[in-house]
Short mmCIF file of C-alpha atoms in Angstrom, two decimals:
data_model
loop_
_atom_site.label_atom_id
_atom_site.label_comp_id
_atom_site.label_asym_id
_atom_site.label_seq_id
_atom_site.Cartn_x
_atom_site.Cartn_y
_atom_site.Cartn_z
CA ASP A 1 11.77 31.56 -30.25
CA LYS A 2 9.53 33.35 -32.74
CA ASN A 3 10.64 36.74 -31.40
CA GLY A 4 14.30 36.05 -32.10
CA GLU A 5 15.17 35.38 -28.46
CA GLY A 6 16.40 32.19 -26.88
CA HIS A 7 16.86 29.01 -28.88
CA CYS A 8 15.59 28.72 -32.40
CA TYR A 9 14.20 25.31 -33.21
CA THR A 10 16.32 24.63 -36.25
CA CYS A 11 19.55 24.67 -34.27
CA MET A 12 18.24 25.07 -30.68
CA GLY A 13 21.11 26.67 -28.91
CA CYS A 14 22.18 29.61 -31.03
CA ARG A 15 22.33 31.93 -28.01
CA SER A 16 24.14 31.39 -24.76
CA PHE A 17 21.53 32.41 -22.20
CA LEU A 18 19.04 29.99 -20.73
CA THR A 19 15.38 29.87 -21.73
CA PRO A 20 13.32 27.46 -19.61
CA TYR A 21 10.29 25.93 -21.19
CA VAL A 22 7.09 24.91 -19.65
CA ASP A 23 6.60 21.31 -20.76
CA GLU A 24 3.30 21.95 -20.16
CA ASN A 25 6.38 22.81 -19.78
CA GLY A 26 7.05 24.00 -20.26
CA ASN A 27 5.10 21.85 -18.43
CA VAL A 28 1.78 23.24 -17.31
CA LEU A 29 -0.07 21.66 -20.25
CA ARG A 30 1.36 18.16 -19.82
CA ASP A 31 3.84 16.98 -17.20
CA ALA A 32 2.79 19.40 -14.46
CA HIS A 33 -0.81 18.19 -14.31
CA GLN A 34 0.30 14.63 -15.05
CA SER A 35 2.45 14.84 -11.92
CA LEU A 36 -0.05 16.55 -9.62
CA LEU A 37 -3.53 16.02 -11.06
CA ALA A 38 -3.34 12.51 -12.56
CA THR A 39 -3.31 14.07 -16.07
CA ARG A 40 -6.93 15.16 -15.69
CA MET A 41 -6.70 18.67 -17.15
CA ARG A 42 -9.18 19.02 -19.99
CA THR A 43 -8.65 20.85 -23.26
CA GLU A 44 -11.37 23.35 -22.32
CA GLN A 45 -9.36 24.24 -19.20
CA MET A 46 -6.30 25.00 -21.31
CA LEU A 47 -7.98 27.10 -23.97
CA PRO A 48 -8.43 30.38 -22.04
CA MET A 49 -4.67 30.72 -21.44
CA LEU A 50 -3.19 29.47 -24.72
CA SER A 51 -2.83 32.96 -26.18
CA ALA A 52 -1.16 34.27 -23.01
CA LEU A 53 1.18 31.26 -22.83
CA ASP A 54 2.06 31.78 -26.47
CA LYS A 55 3.25 35.33 -25.74
CA ILE A 56 5.57 34.41 -22.85
CA GLY A 57 8.44 33.39 -25.11
CA TYR A 58 8.96 29.76 -24.14
CA ASN A 59 11.14 27.61 -26.35
CA ALA A 60 8.31 25.11 -26.48
CA LEU A 61 5.18 24.11 -24.62
CA GLU A 62 5.06 20.44 -23.75
CA ALA A 63 1.40 19.69 -24.30
CA TRP A 64 1.04 16.19 -25.75
CA GLY A 65 2.28 12.67 -25.26
CA GLY A 66 3.19 11.04 -22.00
CA ALA A 67 -0.01 9.97 -20.25
CA THR A 68 -2.23 12.59 -21.93
CA TYR A 69 -3.12 10.31 -24.83
CA ASP A 70 -4.18 7.45 -22.59
CA THR A 71 -6.05 9.69 -20.15
CA CYS A 72 -7.99 11.51 -22.88
CA LEU A 73 -9.34 8.18 -24.09
CA ARG A 74 -9.88 6.40 -20.76
CA PHE A 75 -11.10 9.16 -18.46
CA LEU A 76 -11.83 12.47 -20.19
CA ASN A 77 -13.89 11.34 -23.18
CA GLU A 78 -11.66 13.43 -25.45
CA ASP A 79 -9.97 12.69 -28.74
CA PRO A 80 -6.22 13.28 -28.20
CA TRP A 81 -5.75 14.10 -31.88
CA GLU A 82 -8.45 16.76 -31.68
CA ARG A 83 -6.66 18.20 -28.65
CA LEU A 84 -3.44 18.40 -30.65
CA ASP A 85 -5.24 20.07 -33.56
CA THR A 86 -6.82 22.59 -31.17
CA LEU A 87 -3.50 23.41 -29.53
CA LYS A 88 -1.84 23.86 -32.92
CA ALA A 89 -4.60 26.23 -34.02
CA HIS A 90 -3.93 28.51 -31.02
CA LEU A 91 -0.15 28.30 -30.62
CA ASN A 92 2.81 29.57 -32.58
CA THR A 93 5.17 28.35 -29.87
CA PRO A 94 6.41 24.86 -30.81
CA ILE A 95 4.36 22.05 -29.29
CA GLN A 96 6.47 19.39 -27.63
CA MET A 97 5.46 15.80 -27.02
CA LEU A 98 6.98 13.05 -24.91
CA LEU A 99 7.32 9.79 -26.84
CA ARG A 100 8.22 6.46 -25.25
CA GLY A 101 10.33 5.19 -28.15
CA GLN A 102 9.11 1.84 -29.44
CA ASN A 103 6.25 1.96 -26.90
CA LEU A 104 4.90 5.19 -28.45
CA LEU A 105 2.27 6.25 -25.88
CA GLY A 106 1.33 2.76 -24.72
CA TYR A 107 2.75 0.08 -22.51
CA ASN A 108 3.90 -2.49 -25.06
CA HIS A 109 6.32 -2.41 -27.97
CA TYR A 110 4.75 -1.68 -31.34
CA SER A 111 5.99 -2.78 -34.73
CA ASP A 112 8.26 -0.47 -36.71
CA ASP A 113 5.59 0.38 -39.29
CA VAL A 114 3.18 1.49 -36.54
CA VAL A 115 5.89 3.63 -34.91
CA ARG A 116 6.74 5.31 -38.22
CA ALA A 117 3.08 5.99 -39.05
CA PHE A 118 2.35 7.40 -35.58
CA VAL A 119 5.34 9.74 -35.61
CA ARG A 120 4.51 10.91 -39.12
CA LYS A 121 0.91 11.71 -38.16
CA ALA A 122 1.93 13.44 -34.94
CA SER A 123 4.24 15.70 -36.92
CA GLU A 124 1.52 16.43 -39.48
CA HIS A 125 -0.92 17.38 -36.71
CA GLY A 126 1.43 19.89 -35.12
CA VAL A 127 4.10 18.34 -32.92
CA GLY A 128 7.16 20.53 -33.36
CA VAL A 129 9.46 18.89 -30.81
CA PHE A 130 9.74 15.14 -30.27
CA ARG A 131 11.32 14.23 -26.94
CA ILE A 132 12.06 10.52 -27.29
CA PHE A 133 13.14 8.23 -24.48
CA ASP A 134 13.39 4.58 -23.53
CA ALA A 135 13.03 3.65 -19.87
CA LEU A 136 16.00 1.28 -20.08
CA ASN A 137 18.17 3.60 -22.22
CA ASP A 138 18.19 0.92 -24.92
CA VAL A 139 19.02 2.71 -28.15
CA THR A 140 17.46 -0.17 -30.10
CA ASN A 141 14.09 1.00 -28.78
CA LEU A 142 14.85 4.60 -29.81
CA ARG A 143 16.17 4.11 -33.30
CA THR A 144 12.93 3.75 -35.27
CA ALA A 145 11.14 6.66 -33.60
CA ILE A 146 14.15 8.97 -33.93
CA ASP A 147 14.62 8.04 -37.58
CA ALA A 148 10.92 8.61 -38.32
CA ALA A 149 10.93 12.01 -36.65
CA LEU A 150 14.07 13.07 -38.50
CA LYS A 151 12.41 12.14 -41.80
CA ALA A 152 9.12 13.96 -41.12
CA LYS A 153 8.43 16.49 -43.84
CA GLU A 154 7.62 19.22 -41.29
CA LYS A 155 11.23 19.04 -40.00
CA PRO A 156 10.46 18.89 -36.29
CA HIS A 157 13.13 19.17 -33.62
CA VAL A 158 14.20 15.72 -32.43
CA GLN A 159 15.54 15.31 -28.90
CA GLY A 160 17.07 12.17 -27.47
CA CYS A 161 16.92 11.41 -23.74
CA LEU A 162 19.24 10.09 -21.08
CA VAL A 163 16.90 8.52 -18.52
CA TYR A 164 18.64 9.31 -15.26
CA THR A 165 18.80 6.88 -12.38
CA VAL A 166 21.32 5.72 -9.81
CA SER A 167 22.94 2.29 -9.63
CA PRO A 168 26.46 0.82 -9.73
CA PHE A 169 26.15 0.80 -13.52
CA HIS A 170 24.62 4.24 -14.06
CA THR A 171 27.48 6.71 -13.77
CA ASN A 172 28.01 10.08 -15.39
CA GLU A 173 30.49 8.37 -17.70
CA THR A 174 27.90 5.85 -18.94
CA PHE A 175 25.44 8.67 -19.58
CA VAL A 176 28.07 10.48 -21.63
CA GLU A 177 28.57 7.35 -23.74
CA LEU A 178 24.82 7.16 -24.31
CA ALA A 179 24.78 10.81 -25.37
CA LYS A 180 27.46 10.08 -27.95
CA LYS A 181 25.30 7.29 -29.41
CA LEU A 182 22.32 9.62 -29.60
CA GLN A 183 24.39 12.23 -31.39
CA GLU A 184 25.47 9.59 -33.90
CA MET A 185 21.78 8.80 -34.49
CA GLY A 186 21.23 12.40 -35.57
CA VAL A 187 19.25 13.97 -32.71
CA HIS A 188 19.25 17.75 -32.49
CA SER A 189 19.62 17.99 -28.70
CA ILE A 190 20.07 15.88 -25.57
CA CYS A 191 17.75 15.88 -22.55
CA ILE A 192 18.83 14.63 -19.13
CA LYS A 193 15.47 13.22 -18.08
CA ASP A 194 15.40 12.87 -14.31
CA MET A 195 11.83 11.66 -13.82
CA SER A 196 12.36 10.61 -10.20
CA GLY A 197 14.14 13.72 -8.98
CA LEU A 198 17.25 11.73 -8.08
CA LEU A 199 19.84 13.99 -9.70
CA LYS A 200 21.75 15.80 -6.95
CA PRO A 201 23.08 19.33 -7.54
CA TYR A 202 26.82 18.64 -7.67
CA VAL A 203 26.31 15.46 -9.66
CA ALA A 204 24.28 17.48 -12.15
CA GLU A 205 27.07 20.04 -12.43
CA ASP A 206 29.60 17.30 -13.18
CA LEU A 207 27.31 15.55 -15.68
CA VAL A 208 26.53 18.72 -17.60
CA ARG A 209 30.20 19.68 -17.84
CA LYS A 210 31.10 16.23 -19.15
CA LEU A 211 28.27 16.25 -21.68
CA LYS A 212 29.19 19.72 -22.94
CA ALA A 213 32.76 18.53 -23.44
CA ALA A 214 31.76 15.28 -25.19
CA VAL A 215 28.93 16.22 -27.57
CA ASP A 216 28.30 19.22 -29.78
CA LEU A 217 24.59 19.51 -28.98
CA PRO A 218 22.42 21.67 -26.72
CA ILE A 219 21.81 20.04 -23.34
CA GLU A 220 18.46 20.26 -21.58
CA LEU A 221 17.68 19.24 -18.02
CA HIS A 222 14.34 17.90 -16.85
CA THR A 223 13.79 17.06 -13.19
CA HIS A 224 11.02 16.71 -10.62
CA TYR A 225 10.91 18.18 -7.13
CA THR A 226 10.10 14.84 -5.48
CA SER A 227 13.35 14.68 -3.52
CA GLY A 228 13.61 18.44 -2.90
CA PHE A 229 16.73 18.85 -5.06
CA GLY A 230 15.00 20.53 -8.03
CA SER A 231 15.95 24.22 -7.94
CA MET A 232 19.42 23.51 -6.51
CA THR A 233 20.05 20.96 -9.24
CA TYR A 234 18.97 23.45 -11.89
CA LEU A 235 21.19 26.19 -10.51
CA LYS A 236 24.30 24.01 -10.46
CA ALA A 237 23.50 22.77 -13.97
CA ILE A 238 23.09 26.36 -15.14
CA GLU A 239 26.49 27.23 -13.70
CA ALA A 240 27.91 24.27 -15.64
CA GLY A 241 26.42 25.52 -18.91
CA VAL A 242 23.14 23.66 -19.38
CA ASP A 243 21.16 25.23 -22.21
CA ILE A 244 17.54 24.65 -21.26
CA ILE A 245 15.57 23.69 -18.15
CA ASP A 246 12.00 22.45 -17.81
CA CYS A 247 9.79 24.37 -15.38
CA ALA A 248 6.14 24.54 -14.36
CA LEU A 249 4.14 27.63 -13.43
CA SER A 250 3.74 28.06 -9.68
CA PRO A 251 0.29 26.50 -9.10
CA LEU A 252 1.43 23.25 -10.68
CA ALA A 253 5.09 23.34 -9.65
CA ASN A 254 7.22 21.56 -7.02
CA ASP A 255 6.06 18.49 -5.06
CA THR A 256 6.26 15.72 -7.70
CA SER A 257 6.20 18.27 -10.53
CA GLN A 258 8.96 20.48 -11.94
CA PRO A 259 10.65 23.44 -10.25
CA CYS A 260 8.74 26.71 -10.41
CA THR A 261 9.07 28.84 -13.55
CA GLU A 262 8.69 32.15 -11.74
CA THR A 263 11.31 31.22 -9.15
CA MET A 264 13.91 30.22 -11.72
CA VAL A 265 13.22 33.31 -13.84
CA ALA A 266 13.64 35.54 -10.79
CA THR A 267 16.82 33.72 -9.76
CA LEU A 268 18.48 34.43 -13.10
CA GLU A 269 17.31 38.01 -13.58
CA GLY A 270 20.21 40.41 -14.03
CA THR A 271 22.72 37.63 -14.65
CA GLU A 272 24.37 36.59 -17.88
CA ARG A 273 21.95 33.63 -17.97
CA ASP A 274 18.89 35.87 -17.67
CA THR A 275 15.91 34.18 -19.34
CA LYS A 276 14.40 37.54 -20.41
CA LEU A 277 10.96 36.14 -19.57
CA ASP A 278 8.37 38.45 -17.98
CA ARG A 279 7.20 37.15 -14.60
CA GLN A 280 4.45 39.76 -14.40
CA ALA A 281 2.90 38.34 -17.58
CA MET A 282 2.78 34.93 -15.92
CA ASP A 283 0.59 36.08 -13.01
CA PRO A 284 -2.83 35.86 -14.73
CA ILE A 285 -1.88 32.51 -16.23
CA ALA A 286 -0.88 31.22 -12.80
CA LYS A 287 -4.16 32.49 -11.34
CA HIS A 288 -6.13 30.58 -13.96
CA PHE A 289 -4.30 27.30 -13.41
CA LEU A 290 -4.54 27.58 -9.64
CA GLN A 291 -8.31 27.74 -10.06
CA VAL A 292 -8.10 24.71 -12.35
CA LYS A 293 -6.09 22.89 -9.70
CA ASN A 294 -8.36 23.83 -6.79
CA PRO A 295 -11.38 25.88 -7.89
CA ASP A 296 -12.77 26.26 -4.36
CA SER A 297 -9.77 27.79 -2.63
CA LEU A 298 -9.60 31.50 -3.44
CA LEU A 299 -7.69 32.30 -0.25
CA ILE A 300 -5.07 29.71 -1.11
CA TRP A 301 -4.63 31.49 -4.43
CA LEU A 302 -4.22 34.82 -2.62
CA SER A 303 -1.60 33.23 -0.39
CA GLU A 304 0.21 31.84 -3.41
CA MET A 305 0.16 35.18 -5.20
CA ALA A 306 1.56 36.92 -2.12
CA ARG A 307 4.38 34.41 -1.96
CA GLN A 308 5.15 34.79 -5.66
CA SER A 309 5.05 38.60 -5.41
CA LEU A 310 7.85 38.80 -2.86
CA PRO A 311 10.55 39.48 -5.49
CA HIS A 312 8.29 42.18 -6.98
CA HIS A 313 7.18 44.04 -3.86
CA PRO A 314 9.28 44.17 -0.68
CA ASP A 315 6.24 45.17 1.39
CA ALA A 316 4.51 41.94 0.46
CA GLU A 317 6.78 40.02 2.81
CA HIS A 318 5.53 42.00 5.82
CA ALA A 319 1.89 41.45 4.91
CA PHE A 320 2.45 37.78 4.23
CA THR A 321 4.47 36.97 7.33
CA THR A 322 2.62 39.09 9.93
CA GLY A 323 -0.98 39.41 8.78
CA TRP A 324 -1.80 36.27 6.87
CA PRO A 325 -0.77 33.62 9.42
CA GLN A 326 -3.72 34.76 11.55
CA GLN A 327 -5.88 33.19 8.88
CA ALA A 328 -3.99 29.88 8.95
CA PRO A 329 -6.92 27.84 10.33
CA PHE A 330 -9.09 29.05 7.46
CA PHE A 331 -6.38 28.21 4.92
CA LEU A 332 -6.20 24.72 6.37
CA TYR A 333 -9.97 24.52 6.24
CA LEU A 334 -9.94 25.34 2.53
CA ARG A 335 -8.03 22.25 1.56
CA PRO A 336 -9.46 20.26 -1.40
CA GLY A 337 -12.93 18.95 -0.66
CA ARG A 338 -13.81 21.55 2.00
CA ARG A 339 -16.41 24.30 1.51
CA PRO A 340 -17.19 27.47 3.47
CA GLY A 341 -20.15 26.95 5.73
CA ARG A 342 -19.62 23.28 6.41
CA ASP A 343 -17.23 21.15 8.46
CA MET A 344 -16.37 24.22 10.53
CA SER A 345 -16.01 22.39 13.82
CA GLU A 346 -12.71 22.45 15.67
CA ASN A 347 -12.28 18.78 14.87
CA SER A 348 -12.64 19.44 11.16
CA LEU A 349 -10.01 22.18 11.25
CA ASN A 350 -7.60 19.88 13.01
CA ALA A 351 -8.23 16.93 10.68
#
């Protein structure tokens, strides 16, 4: 990163320890709210924390692409290009986007000239990392976008994806062969993109080892917590030598989002794969995005902060496990859509 730690974005992998990034992302600015909030986070809700996010030391912040482009236009009355310009004006950390290969950010294939022009403009407006995938792992649908990104005058980092799934055809060996093709196409790194959270821990360990042996590129792992495997999958992949993981800050982590940044940072502290990221500096950022997620539930935020503080303060566990459960009915009451002073009947608490 810009401080000389982690992975530089010209070679991305010049040091051995792991640096997770928040694809908004790492993922709080894109995939996290796409997974949990239907991509409805507005630019104005991101702005207050951009400076703090920039100082954390992430490899990149995934903040554009995916469904953000579509949602800005259809639901938020925002210009996605203006959002990108705003993010670039406030961030030195590389901005990552997710690009659907020949589909760009839409749902149909576009002609090669449109793909080239879009990638060129995205690079000019500030995208520093292009993560490019095709849902069917068809390299024909990746070639034009990858080539355009590699030729961009800003020299962005270009990452090719293995879209992970399970079937009689999709084995670790077939994914290794796909990685070899992506390396031949000139990508700078490989991402195992497990959008459905299907990658099991020991399978991940085997896949990462085989990829590290077969290609001379940094390997990144992206998963979702949908199946409950997330953190276990990351840990086994880390033990196998994966270079980067995608995480989301605690308010927008887990469930159908990515594993929690703070949890993974704490897990690796004091090990040879220590991320060197400051969990304490993440607390005010997490507080802000919890309010974005659920602005009416202050007590839920306090509960979340107590849970996240356990690795910091041993006494927090006693307070959390003995004192706070007495307030459980009120926590349940403060679910989304509930307000103090209304719906306080027993039936409403049990709903």
